[in-house]
Structures are given as C-alpha cells and as structure tokens.
Amino acid sequence: MHIRIFSLLFLFMTTGVAIAGTGPSDQRPSTEDLEKWMVKERRFSERQILRNISPAGSRFGAVLASPSHEDPDYYFHWVRDSAITMDVWMRQLEGSYPDSMPIHLTPVQLEVLLWDYLSFSEFNQGLHGYTGIGEPRYNVDGTPNMLPWSRPQNDGPALRASLFIRFAQYLALQGRWETAVRVVWPVIRRDLDYTATEVLKGSFDIWEEAKGDHFYTRVVNRAALVSGAKLAAATGEAALSAWYSTQASIAESLALAHLDASKQLIVENTHREDGLDYKHGGVDTASLLAFLHSPQEWFLPLNNSFLFNTMGSLERSFASIYQINQRTAHLAPAIGRYPEDRYYNGNPWFLTTLAYAEYFYRLGDRIKGDEYMQRVKYHADASGHMSEQLSRENGYMLSARDLTWSYVAFLTAYEARVKYTSLQKEVE
Ligand code: NOJ
Ligand code: NOJ
C-alpha cells in the first residue's frame, strides 16, 4: 500500500502535469509543417463553421456560437458572433480572396447562406425581447433569449449592418440594386437607426461584462454609420444620410477619447456604469479586434503606435501570468482577453491569439504572424478542433467546444497570410 502510494507520487513528481501540445517542446517548429497544417485547418474550419449554421431543428440562418449545450451553454445565435462569422462567406462572395485560395462553395451556395442569415435577422428585429435591437442573443428558433444576460450590447447591430451593407453592394454590382433596396436595405436601416440613436449611450462590452463606453463598440458603430450614410444617399434618402454622418462623427470622437496620450495606450473601457468591477488596467485585446473588424479606410492606420503599445503591454502581462507561456517559452505567448479576466479562471483564447497572428500578417510580417499561428497549432487537437479557451496552466482546451468564432479567426488570419505575406500557392 505504502509502496503504491509512494511510486504513484514518484511518477507524478517526475512527469509533472502534462502539457497539451502536439509538437516536441524543445524543437523549433517548422514553417513547412505549419503550412501543411494550415491548409488542412482551413478545410476543417470551414466545415466546422458550416455545421454550426442552421443546425437541425433551428430556423434557417441561425449561427450557433458553439454546439455546446452546457458548461457553458452557447447554443444560441449571438448577434456579434454571427456577423463576424458571416463575414467569412461575404468575403468569398465579394471575390476578395486571393486567387491562390480556392473557394469551396459556389456563389449560389454562398448567397443562400447570406439570404438565410438575412431572413433570420429580420425575424429577430421584429421581436422586442428586453432591449429591442440591442438584444445580444437569440434562441435558435429566432426568438429573443429571455434569460438574465448583459444587455444591451450595441456592437452587434453595427456589425450586422456593416455586413448587410456589403451584401447590398454586392447585389448592386450584380445588377440587382432593386432587390438590395427592397429586401436588404430595410434590415440595414433598423440596425443603423438603432446605432445612430444610441451612439452616445453606454452598453455592455463585447465580453458581456461591464456596461460603459467601449472602444470596440465605438469603432464598429462608426464604421457602420459611415458606410450606411453612403448607402442611404444612394437610395435617395439625403436627410437620413446626413443624420448617419453626424452620428458617425460623434462615434469617431468618442472612439478617439479612448486613446490615452500620456500612456500612449488604448483604454478599451471607460465610464463604467454597471457590471463587473475588477478590470482595472483598461487594456484589452478587444481594441485589436476593433481594427480587425472594421474596414481599413479608418482614421488610424493598423500600424499606429497606440495599438502597437497596447498589444505589447497585453502580451507582456500574458507572458508572465499564464504558466503555460513559461512552460512552452519556445513559442510566442498565448494571448487572452485582458489580464484581470476571471472567466473560467482567466485563460488564453484561440481567437485573441489568432488576432495577433492576423495583425502581423496584415502588416506583411509573416515571420511574426507565424509565431502566433504556431502557438495555435500547438493547442488545437490533432484533428483540428478548437474550443474557446485553453488552460492557463496546462494548455488543454477549455470552455465552449468548437467555438465558431475560433474557426473564423483562424480563417481570417490565414487569408491575411496568403494575401499579404506570401507568393506561395496553397497546395492541396
Ligand atoms: C458570460 C460571458 O459570455 C463571458 O464573456 C463573461 O466573461 C462571463 N459571462 C462573465 O461572468
Ligand atoms: C463570450 C464572449 O465573451 C462573447 O464575446 C461571445 O459573444 C460569447 N461568448 C459567445 O461566443
């Protein structure tokens, strides 16, 4: 008996706690392996996303945040996540993919995805819930989810409007302007009217934790109102267009107020009114996502020093507070939401680590981007599954399995790599 306990203990002491990962930890990961992995992961991610769209028993157009029903229950259509997800298909339909990346769905299939999403969204908009257009999530039958939740969240309608504005532009280019105005424009307008009306008010942040002013929300509000003003003008609604433009300038100055000139950082959240109160530093990966989720013709270029310093500050914190980053220091640090995070004990997330990769790829720095991509590859499982988080202690996947947004973040990062950093062809 004693011997057994002793030997078990001995075994435990010598092996330590296992670390999740697929590569030998002392070797420099190879670019060739990474490239092969990314090609496979791209197919896998697209399939996983499609599985999470219009699942059996749902209303067509529902986009699951994750198929997980419990711990956590993410079996809902989040307004934010679904708009971020549909961007993947919209990009393919717009033809903005690099030629070397073959598209696996036909234009008709891509359009069906968007039309379903449009009719689901229109159904959502017609039901009031607690906060009308500000509702953060819907049941898969399209009705507002009435559980206690952080509401309103005012980034979602803007993201959705921006997506449908692009869809309307696509239809116009196809010679289907009349359809765009008759069918798509009313849906866009409801979201823009809400965004324009609420622009000065606080709402819950993208992590659904605190009510107040948020850089991310301001930036995506501005982007939607700017392109909405152009579309309104094109439909002949001059007064509406002028109102959207005015509200866009307000959103822009509110966004600029998050740039802290003395610290040279972006302070993501200010003027907290409600919600959790332990987030003291104010720096958050959401600020990077603000840039990645809005068009590039913005008042600050992607390579601005505020964002760069913010990302550096976050990375230094994550490198020191997450044990996994010290245990696997041969890889770039895994990135979380913000240092004080306590959700599931506060861990790195796939989508935020992938956002770092995308940032460097977009700036043309393949080597740096690959370092974060290698980190992601290390924690994904052998078949390519990605959940929402990975344990800060041992790197194993945690929280919602097959998070749609994780796959989306992989796809946009990978697309940026192919588009901005390499001439190599995707070999399949
Ligand atoms: C659930 C939210 O979705 C998550 O983002 C947040 O961190 C926790 N609630 C906070 O309790
Ligand atoms: C929690 C995240 O914090 C939030 O951003 C997301 O919308 C939901 N999970 C659903 O994925």
Short mmCIF file of C-alpha atoms and ligand atoms in Angstrom, two decimals:
data_model
loop_
_atom_site.label_atom_id
_atom_site.label_comp_id
_atom_site.label_asym_id
_atom_site.label_seq_id
_atom_site.Cartn_x
_atom_site.Cartn_y
_atom_site.Cartn_z
CA MET A 1 0.00 0.00 0.00
CA HIS A 2 2.68 2.43 1.08
CA ILE A 3 4.81 1.42 -1.82
CA ARG A 4 1.98 2.00 -4.23
CA ILE A 5 1.32 5.48 -2.98
CA PHE A 6 4.98 6.24 -2.98
CA SER A 7 5.51 5.08 -6.52
CA LEU A 8 2.47 6.97 -7.78
CA LEU A 9 3.75 10.07 -6.12
CA PHE A 10 7.16 9.48 -7.62
CA LEU A 11 5.62 9.12 -11.05
CA PHE A 12 3.69 12.33 -10.55
CA MET A 13 6.76 14.21 -9.41
CA THR A 14 8.91 13.11 -12.28
CA THR A 15 6.43 13.61 -15.08
CA GLY A 16 4.74 16.69 -13.68
CA VAL A 17 1.40 17.74 -15.10
CA ALA A 18 1.07 17.02 -18.77
CA ILE A 19 1.08 19.94 -21.17
CA ALA A 20 -1.23 19.98 -24.12
CA GLY A 21 0.51 20.15 -27.41
CA THR A 22 1.29 18.19 -30.49
CA GLY A 23 4.90 19.12 -31.10
CA PRO A 24 8.13 18.22 -29.34
CA SER A 25 8.59 21.15 -26.99
CA ASP A 26 12.33 21.66 -27.38
CA GLN A 27 12.36 21.88 -31.16
CA ARG A 28 11.86 24.96 -33.26
CA PRO A 29 8.59 24.37 -35.10
CA SER A 30 8.97 24.20 -38.86
CA THR A 31 7.27 26.53 -41.33
CA GLU A 32 6.67 23.67 -43.72
CA ASP A 33 4.68 21.72 -41.11
CA LEU A 34 2.79 24.86 -40.26
CA GLU A 35 1.85 25.47 -43.87
CA LYS A 36 0.59 21.92 -44.30
CA TRP A 37 -1.37 22.21 -41.10
CA MET A 38 -2.97 25.49 -42.16
CA VAL A 39 -4.19 24.08 -45.45
CA LYS A 40 -5.90 21.23 -43.58
CA GLU A 41 -7.13 23.52 -40.85
CA ARG A 42 -8.73 25.77 -43.41
CA ARG A 43 -10.90 22.95 -44.78
CA PHE A 44 -11.65 21.77 -41.28
CA SER A 45 -12.61 25.25 -40.04
CA GLU A 46 -14.94 25.88 -42.95
CA ARG A 47 -16.67 22.58 -42.30
CA GLN A 48 -17.00 23.24 -38.59
CA ILE A 49 -18.49 26.66 -39.25
CA LEU A 50 -20.99 25.21 -41.72
CA ARG A 51 -22.01 22.61 -39.14
CA ASN A 52 -22.80 25.42 -36.72
CA ILE A 53 -25.05 27.20 -39.22
CA SER A 54 -28.75 26.29 -39.45
CA PRO A 55 -28.35 23.14 -37.31
CA ALA A 56 -31.21 20.61 -37.33
CA GLY A 57 -34.28 21.94 -35.54
CA SER A 58 -33.32 25.59 -35.89
CA ARG A 59 -34.79 28.34 -38.01
CA PHE A 60 -32.74 28.73 -41.20
CA GLY A 61 -29.96 31.25 -40.79
CA ALA A 62 -29.21 30.55 -37.13
CA VAL A 63 -25.47 30.65 -36.39
CA LEU A 64 -24.53 28.76 -33.23
CA ALA A 65 -21.80 30.33 -31.14
CA SER A 66 -20.86 26.73 -30.30
CA PRO A 67 -22.68 23.40 -30.31
CA SER A 68 -22.11 23.20 -26.54
CA HIS A 69 -25.36 22.89 -24.59
CA GLU A 70 -23.86 23.15 -21.13
CA ASP A 71 -20.82 24.33 -19.22
CA PRO A 72 -21.14 26.74 -20.93
CA ASP A 73 -24.42 26.76 -22.82
CA TYR A 74 -23.56 28.53 -26.08
CA TYR A 75 -26.35 27.00 -28.13
CA PHE A 76 -27.59 30.43 -29.21
CA HIS A 77 -27.33 32.85 -32.09
CA TRP A 78 -25.27 35.79 -30.83
CA VAL A 79 -25.68 38.93 -32.92
CA ARG A 80 -21.95 39.73 -32.68
CA ASP A 81 -20.60 36.22 -33.32
CA SER A 82 -22.92 35.60 -36.24
CA ALA A 83 -22.00 38.84 -38.03
CA ILE A 84 -18.31 38.09 -37.51
CA THR A 85 -18.94 34.60 -38.88
CA MET A 86 -20.89 35.63 -41.96
CA ASP A 87 -18.01 37.92 -42.91
CA VAL A 88 -16.12 34.78 -43.95
CA TRP A 89 -18.72 33.91 -46.59
CA MET A 90 -19.22 37.52 -47.59
CA ARG A 91 -15.51 37.88 -48.36
CA GLN A 92 -15.68 34.84 -50.59
CA LEU A 93 -18.74 36.16 -52.38
CA GLU A 94 -17.14 39.58 -52.86
CA GLY A 95 -14.24 37.91 -54.61
CA SER A 96 -11.71 39.47 -52.26
CA TYR A 97 -9.98 36.15 -51.61
CA PRO A 98 -6.53 35.85 -53.14
CA ASP A 99 -6.51 33.84 -56.37
CA SER A 100 -4.30 31.21 -54.81
CA MET A 101 -7.02 30.31 -52.27
CA PRO A 102 -9.61 28.14 -53.97
CA ILE A 103 -13.18 28.73 -52.78
CA HIS A 104 -15.05 25.57 -51.97
CA LEU A 105 -18.63 26.83 -52.13
CA THR A 106 -20.35 28.07 -55.27
CA PRO A 107 -21.63 31.65 -55.43
CA VAL A 108 -25.17 30.27 -55.22
CA GLN A 109 -24.34 28.37 -52.02
CA LEU A 110 -22.69 31.44 -50.55
CA GLU A 111 -25.70 33.56 -51.38
CA VAL A 112 -28.07 31.06 -49.79
CA LEU A 113 -26.10 31.36 -46.55
CA LEU A 114 -26.47 35.14 -46.66
CA TRP A 115 -30.15 35.14 -47.58
CA ASP A 116 -30.91 32.73 -44.72
CA TYR A 117 -28.95 34.91 -42.34
CA LEU A 118 -30.85 37.95 -43.60
CA SER A 119 -34.25 36.39 -43.02
CA PHE A 120 -33.21 35.13 -39.57
CA SER A 121 -32.02 38.64 -38.68
CA GLU A 122 -35.19 40.25 -39.97
CA PHE A 123 -37.22 37.87 -37.81
CA ASN A 124 -35.05 38.81 -34.79
CA GLN A 125 -35.56 42.50 -35.43
CA GLY A 126 -39.33 42.10 -35.38
CA LEU A 127 -39.38 40.72 -31.81
CA HIS A 128 -38.64 43.08 -28.96
CA GLY A 129 -37.15 40.98 -26.13
CA TYR A 130 -35.95 43.28 -23.37
CA THR A 131 -33.95 45.82 -25.36
CA GLY A 132 -35.16 45.51 -28.96
CA ILE A 133 -32.31 45.75 -31.45
CA GLY A 134 -29.84 45.82 -28.52
CA GLU A 135 -30.55 42.17 -27.63
CA PRO A 136 -27.28 40.24 -27.59
CA ARG A 137 -28.53 36.77 -28.45
CA TYR A 138 -31.43 34.77 -29.82
CA ASN A 139 -32.65 31.21 -29.44
CA VAL A 140 -32.10 29.06 -32.49
CA ASP A 141 -35.79 29.41 -33.39
CA GLY A 142 -35.13 33.14 -33.81
CA THR A 143 -36.93 34.37 -30.67
CA PRO A 144 -35.02 36.61 -28.24
CA ASN A 145 -33.36 34.71 -25.43
CA MET A 146 -35.06 35.87 -22.23
CA LEU A 147 -32.55 34.55 -19.67
CA PRO A 148 -30.86 37.15 -17.49
CA TRP A 149 -27.93 38.40 -19.57
CA SER A 150 -25.85 41.53 -20.15
CA ARG A 151 -27.91 43.84 -22.31
CA PRO A 152 -27.94 45.90 -24.39
CA GLN A 153 -24.80 45.18 -26.42
CA ASN A 154 -24.50 47.88 -29.05
CA ASP A 155 -21.70 46.47 -31.18
CA GLY A 156 -23.85 43.68 -32.63
CA PRO A 157 -26.34 45.71 -34.68
CA ALA A 158 -23.49 47.74 -36.19
CA LEU A 159 -21.54 44.64 -37.18
CA ARG A 160 -24.67 43.16 -38.71
CA ALA A 161 -25.47 46.37 -40.59
CA SER A 162 -21.93 46.58 -41.99
CA LEU A 163 -22.18 43.03 -43.24
CA PHE A 164 -25.51 43.59 -44.96
CA ILE A 165 -24.28 46.86 -46.46
CA ARG A 166 -21.59 44.81 -48.18
CA PHE A 167 -24.21 42.32 -49.29
CA ALA A 168 -26.28 45.18 -50.75
CA GLN A 169 -23.19 46.49 -52.55
CA TYR A 170 -22.51 43.03 -53.92
CA LEU A 171 -26.07 42.78 -55.22
CA ALA A 172 -25.79 46.22 -56.78
CA LEU A 173 -22.66 45.16 -58.64
CA GLN A 174 -24.61 42.16 -59.89
CA GLY A 175 -27.23 44.46 -61.35
CA ARG A 176 -29.67 43.65 -58.55
CA TRP A 177 -29.90 47.07 -56.96
CA GLU A 178 -33.70 46.95 -56.83
CA THR A 179 -33.58 43.77 -54.72
CA ALA A 180 -30.93 45.28 -52.47
CA VAL A 181 -33.11 48.31 -51.77
CA ARG A 182 -36.35 46.40 -51.36
CA VAL A 183 -35.13 43.43 -49.31
CA VAL A 184 -31.78 44.19 -47.69
CA TRP A 185 -31.97 47.92 -47.01
CA PRO A 186 -34.88 47.72 -44.50
CA VAL A 187 -32.86 45.31 -42.35
CA ILE A 188 -29.78 47.53 -42.52
CA ARG A 189 -31.84 50.58 -41.70
CA ARG A 190 -33.29 49.14 -38.50
CA ASP A 191 -29.79 48.43 -37.21
CA LEU A 192 -28.43 51.81 -38.28
CA ASP A 193 -31.35 53.75 -36.83
CA TYR A 194 -30.76 51.97 -33.53
CA THR A 195 -26.99 52.56 -33.69
CA ALA A 196 -27.41 56.23 -34.60
CA THR A 197 -29.95 56.80 -31.82
CA GLU A 198 -27.92 55.03 -29.13
CA VAL A 199 -24.50 56.25 -30.17
CA LEU A 200 -23.86 58.34 -27.06
CA LYS A 201 -25.14 55.79 -24.57
CA GLY A 202 -23.21 53.17 -22.68
CA SER A 203 -23.80 49.49 -23.35
CA PHE A 204 -22.22 46.16 -22.42
CA ASP A 205 -18.83 45.38 -23.94
CA ILE A 206 -18.10 42.55 -26.34
CA TRP A 207 -17.11 40.29 -23.44
CA GLU A 208 -20.56 40.94 -21.95
CA GLU A 209 -19.17 42.03 -18.62
CA ALA A 210 -19.37 45.75 -17.99
CA LYS A 211 -21.71 48.50 -19.05
CA GLY A 212 -19.98 51.70 -20.08
CA ASP A 213 -18.10 53.18 -23.05
CA HIS A 214 -16.03 50.82 -25.16
CA PHE A 215 -13.53 51.49 -27.88
CA TYR A 216 -14.60 48.41 -29.87
CA THR A 217 -18.26 49.41 -29.83
CA ARG A 218 -17.46 52.99 -30.85
CA VAL A 219 -15.24 51.90 -33.72
CA VAL A 220 -17.70 49.44 -35.21
CA ASN A 221 -20.56 51.92 -34.71
CA ARG A 222 -18.60 54.50 -36.64
CA ALA A 223 -17.74 52.11 -39.45
CA ALA A 224 -21.39 51.06 -39.90
CA LEU A 225 -22.66 54.65 -39.86
CA VAL A 226 -20.05 55.85 -42.36
CA SER A 227 -20.87 53.20 -44.94
CA GLY A 228 -24.57 53.42 -44.04
CA ALA A 229 -24.57 57.13 -44.83
CA LYS A 230 -23.25 56.38 -48.31
CA LEU A 231 -25.85 53.72 -48.91
CA ALA A 232 -28.66 55.94 -47.63
CA ALA A 233 -27.53 58.64 -50.06
CA ALA A 234 -27.58 56.12 -52.89
CA THR A 235 -31.17 55.19 -52.06
CA GLY A 236 -32.09 58.86 -52.29
CA GLU A 237 -32.57 59.45 -48.55
CA ALA A 238 -30.47 62.58 -48.15
CA ALA A 239 -31.69 63.61 -44.69
CA LEU A 240 -31.16 60.13 -43.30
CA SER A 241 -27.70 60.03 -44.83
CA ALA A 242 -26.82 63.34 -43.19
CA TRP A 243 -28.01 62.08 -39.81
CA TYR A 244 -25.92 58.90 -40.09
CA SER A 245 -22.89 61.02 -40.99
CA THR A 246 -23.35 63.27 -37.99
CA GLN A 247 -23.71 60.28 -35.69
CA ALA A 248 -20.65 58.69 -37.30
CA SER A 249 -18.58 61.76 -36.39
CA ILE A 250 -19.83 61.52 -32.83
CA ALA A 251 -18.83 57.85 -32.69
CA GLU A 252 -15.45 58.79 -34.11
CA SER A 253 -14.71 61.42 -31.49
CA LEU A 254 -15.93 59.10 -28.75
CA ALA A 255 -13.58 56.41 -30.07
CA LEU A 256 -10.67 58.85 -30.12
CA ALA A 257 -11.32 59.65 -26.46
CA HIS A 258 -10.10 56.10 -25.67
CA LEU A 259 -6.58 56.96 -26.84
CA ASP A 260 -4.58 57.83 -23.75
CA ALA A 261 -1.96 60.31 -24.92
CA SER A 262 0.14 60.19 -21.76
CA LYS A 263 0.31 56.39 -21.55
CA GLN A 264 0.26 56.03 -25.34
CA LEU A 265 -2.26 53.21 -24.98
CA ILE A 266 -5.84 52.45 -25.96
CA VAL A 267 -8.05 52.34 -22.89
CA GLU A 268 -10.78 49.97 -24.00
CA ASN A 269 -13.38 50.63 -21.31
CA THR A 270 -14.30 53.89 -19.61
CA HIS A 271 -17.24 55.31 -17.60
CA ARG A 272 -18.30 52.01 -16.05
CA GLU A 273 -21.95 52.17 -15.00
CA ASP A 274 -22.69 48.55 -14.20
CA GLY A 275 -21.35 45.02 -14.40
CA LEU A 276 -18.10 43.60 -13.10
CA ASP A 277 -15.68 45.95 -11.42
CA TYR A 278 -12.32 44.18 -11.16
CA LYS A 279 -10.97 45.25 -14.53
CA HIS A 280 -8.52 47.95 -13.55
CA GLY A 281 -5.87 48.15 -16.25
CA GLY A 282 -8.21 49.10 -19.09
CA VAL A 283 -6.11 47.39 -21.78
CA ASP A 284 -7.92 44.69 -23.68
CA THR A 285 -7.45 42.63 -26.84
CA ALA A 286 -10.89 43.91 -27.88
CA SER A 287 -9.06 47.05 -29.07
CA LEU A 288 -7.15 45.00 -31.62
CA LEU A 289 -10.36 43.27 -32.69
CA ALA A 290 -11.86 46.73 -33.29
CA PHE A 291 -9.31 47.27 -36.05
CA LEU A 292 -9.64 43.79 -37.49
CA HIS A 293 -13.45 44.00 -37.58
CA SER A 294 -13.79 47.34 -39.33
CA PRO A 295 -12.72 48.42 -42.79
CA GLN A 296 -9.23 49.74 -43.21
CA GLU A 297 -10.16 53.19 -44.51
CA TRP A 298 -10.13 54.35 -40.93
CA PHE A 299 -8.88 57.42 -39.11
CA LEU A 300 -5.98 55.44 -37.65
CA PRO A 301 -3.93 53.02 -39.72
CA LEU A 302 -3.44 49.49 -38.41
CA ASN A 303 0.21 50.15 -37.65
CA ASN A 304 -0.47 53.05 -35.25
CA SER A 305 1.62 53.24 -32.11
CA PHE A 306 -1.33 53.25 -29.69
CA LEU A 307 -2.40 49.81 -30.82
CA PHE A 308 1.17 48.56 -31.00
CA ASN A 309 1.89 49.64 -27.42
CA THR A 310 -1.39 48.21 -26.20
CA MET A 311 -0.62 44.85 -27.77
CA GLY A 312 2.88 44.91 -26.29
CA SER A 313 1.59 45.68 -22.83
CA LEU A 314 -1.01 42.92 -23.05
CA GLU A 315 1.50 40.41 -24.35
CA ARG A 316 3.94 41.11 -21.53
CA SER A 317 1.18 40.54 -18.98
CA PHE A 318 0.01 37.31 -20.59
CA ALA A 319 3.57 36.05 -20.87
CA SER A 320 4.02 36.41 -17.15
CA ILE A 321 0.61 35.46 -15.73
CA TYR A 322 -0.12 32.36 -17.79
CA GLN A 323 2.01 29.43 -16.64
CA ILE A 324 1.62 27.74 -19.99
CA ASN A 325 3.57 30.57 -21.60
CA GLN A 326 6.54 29.91 -19.36
CA ARG A 327 6.30 26.17 -19.74
CA THR A 328 6.40 26.43 -23.51
CA ALA A 329 8.50 29.53 -23.91
CA HIS A 330 9.84 28.37 -27.28
CA LEU A 331 6.53 29.59 -28.74
CA ALA A 332 5.01 33.07 -28.88
CA PRO A 333 2.83 33.72 -25.83
CA ALA A 334 -0.77 32.57 -25.90
CA ILE A 335 -2.98 35.66 -25.70
CA GLY A 336 -6.06 36.20 -23.55
CA ARG A 337 -8.81 38.82 -23.42
CA TYR A 338 -7.33 41.06 -20.70
CA PRO A 339 -5.07 40.38 -17.72
CA GLU A 340 -7.69 40.61 -14.93
CA ASP A 341 -10.02 38.16 -16.69
CA ARG A 342 -11.67 35.63 -14.35
CA TYR A 343 -13.99 33.82 -16.75
CA TYR A 344 -13.08 30.13 -16.34
CA ASN A 345 -10.30 31.40 -14.14
CA GLY A 346 -8.93 33.68 -16.88
CA ASN A 347 -7.19 31.92 -19.78
CA PRO A 348 -5.71 32.45 -23.20
CA TRP A 349 -8.25 32.28 -26.03
CA PHE A 350 -7.79 30.93 -29.53
CA LEU A 351 -9.44 33.90 -31.20
CA THR A 352 -7.31 36.51 -29.44
CA THR A 353 -4.08 34.63 -30.16
CA LEU A 354 -5.18 34.35 -33.80
CA ALA A 355 -5.91 38.09 -33.81
CA TYR A 356 -2.22 38.69 -33.02
CA ALA A 357 -1.27 36.45 -35.92
CA GLU A 358 -3.67 38.30 -38.23
CA TYR A 359 -2.33 41.68 -37.15
CA PHE A 360 1.23 40.78 -38.13
CA TYR A 361 0.15 39.10 -41.35
CA ARG A 362 -1.84 42.16 -42.36
CA LEU A 363 1.26 44.25 -41.82
CA GLY A 364 3.20 41.89 -44.05
CA ASP A 365 5.24 40.30 -41.27
CA ARG A 366 4.93 36.59 -41.98
CA ILE A 367 7.60 35.50 -39.55
CA LYS A 368 5.99 37.22 -36.59
CA GLY A 369 2.48 36.14 -37.58
CA ASP A 370 3.66 32.53 -37.88
CA GLU A 371 4.91 32.59 -34.30
CA TYR A 372 1.35 33.06 -33.03
CA MET A 373 -0.01 30.63 -35.57
CA GLN A 374 2.45 28.01 -34.28
CA ARG A 375 1.11 28.64 -30.80
CA VAL A 376 -2.43 27.99 -32.00
CA LYS A 377 -1.39 24.85 -33.88
CA TYR A 378 0.24 23.57 -30.71
CA HIS A 379 -3.01 23.78 -28.70
CA ALA A 380 -5.55 22.70 -31.32
CA ASP A 381 -6.15 18.97 -31.16
CA ALA A 382 -4.81 16.51 -33.72
CA SER A 383 -7.90 16.67 -35.93
CA GLY A 384 -8.00 20.46 -35.79
CA HIS A 385 -10.70 21.14 -33.19
CA MET A 386 -10.55 24.45 -31.37
CA SER A 387 -12.61 25.42 -28.36
CA GLU A 388 -12.94 28.93 -26.92
CA GLN A 389 -10.07 28.87 -24.41
CA LEU A 390 -7.01 26.90 -23.42
CA SER A 391 -5.94 26.36 -19.85
CA ARG A 392 -3.52 28.93 -18.48
CA GLU A 393 -1.84 26.12 -16.55
CA ASN A 394 -1.52 23.19 -18.91
CA GLY A 395 -2.73 24.35 -22.31
CA TYR A 396 -5.60 21.91 -22.63
CA MET A 397 -8.72 23.19 -24.33
CA LEU A 398 -11.38 24.70 -22.10
CA SER A 399 -14.88 26.19 -22.20
CA ALA A 400 -17.14 26.02 -25.28
CA ARG A 401 -16.05 23.34 -27.74
CA ASP A 402 -15.84 24.07 -31.46
CA LEU A 403 -16.40 27.78 -30.95
CA THR A 404 -17.48 29.14 -34.32
CA TRP A 405 -15.54 32.35 -33.76
CA SER A 406 -12.28 30.43 -33.16
CA TYR A 407 -12.55 28.90 -36.63
CA VAL A 408 -13.48 32.26 -38.13
CA ALA A 409 -10.45 33.87 -36.50
CA PHE A 410 -8.26 31.15 -37.97
CA LEU A 411 -9.68 31.71 -41.46
CA THR A 412 -9.26 35.48 -41.47
CA ALA A 413 -5.71 35.18 -40.13
CA TYR A 414 -4.82 32.57 -42.71
CA GLU A 415 -6.36 34.58 -45.52
CA ALA A 416 -4.31 37.59 -44.44
CA ARG A 417 -1.15 35.45 -44.50
CA VAL A 418 -1.79 34.31 -48.05
CA LYS A 419 -2.91 37.74 -49.19
CA TYR A 420 -0.31 39.98 -47.63
CA THR A 421 2.76 37.93 -46.97
CA SER A 422 3.41 35.21 -49.47
CA LEU A 423 3.51 34.36 -53.08
CA GLN A 424 3.31 30.67 -52.44
CA LYS A 425 0.31 28.76 -53.72
CA GLU A 426 -1.94 26.82 -51.42
CA VAL A 427 -1.22 23.20 -52.29
CA GLU A 428 -3.92 20.67 -51.58
C1 NOJ B 1 -20.54 35.02 -19.76
C2 NOJ B 1 -19.95 35.82 -20.88
O1 NOJ B 1 -20.29 35.31 -22.08
C3 NOJ B 1 -18.44 35.90 -20.68
O2 NOJ B 1 -17.84 36.59 -21.74
C4 NOJ B 1 -18.21 36.59 -19.38
O3 NOJ B 1 -16.83 36.67 -19.14
C5 NOJ B 1 -18.91 35.90 -18.24
N1 NOJ B 1 -20.30 35.69 -18.55
C6 NOJ B 1 -18.74 36.76 -17.01
O4 NOJ B 1 -19.45 36.27 -15.96
C1 NOJ B 2 -18.44 35.01 -24.61
C2 NOJ B 2 -17.66 36.09 -25.28
O1 NOJ B 2 -17.11 36.92 -24.30
C3 NOJ B 2 -18.54 36.87 -26.20
O2 NOJ B 2 -17.78 37.83 -26.89
C4 NOJ B 2 -19.23 35.98 -27.19
O3 NOJ B 2 -20.14 36.73 -27.95
C5 NOJ B 2 -19.96 34.84 -26.49
N1 NOJ B 2 -19.09 34.19 -25.54
C6 NOJ B 2 -20.46 33.81 -27.48
O4 NOJ B 2 -19.38 33.25 -28.17
#
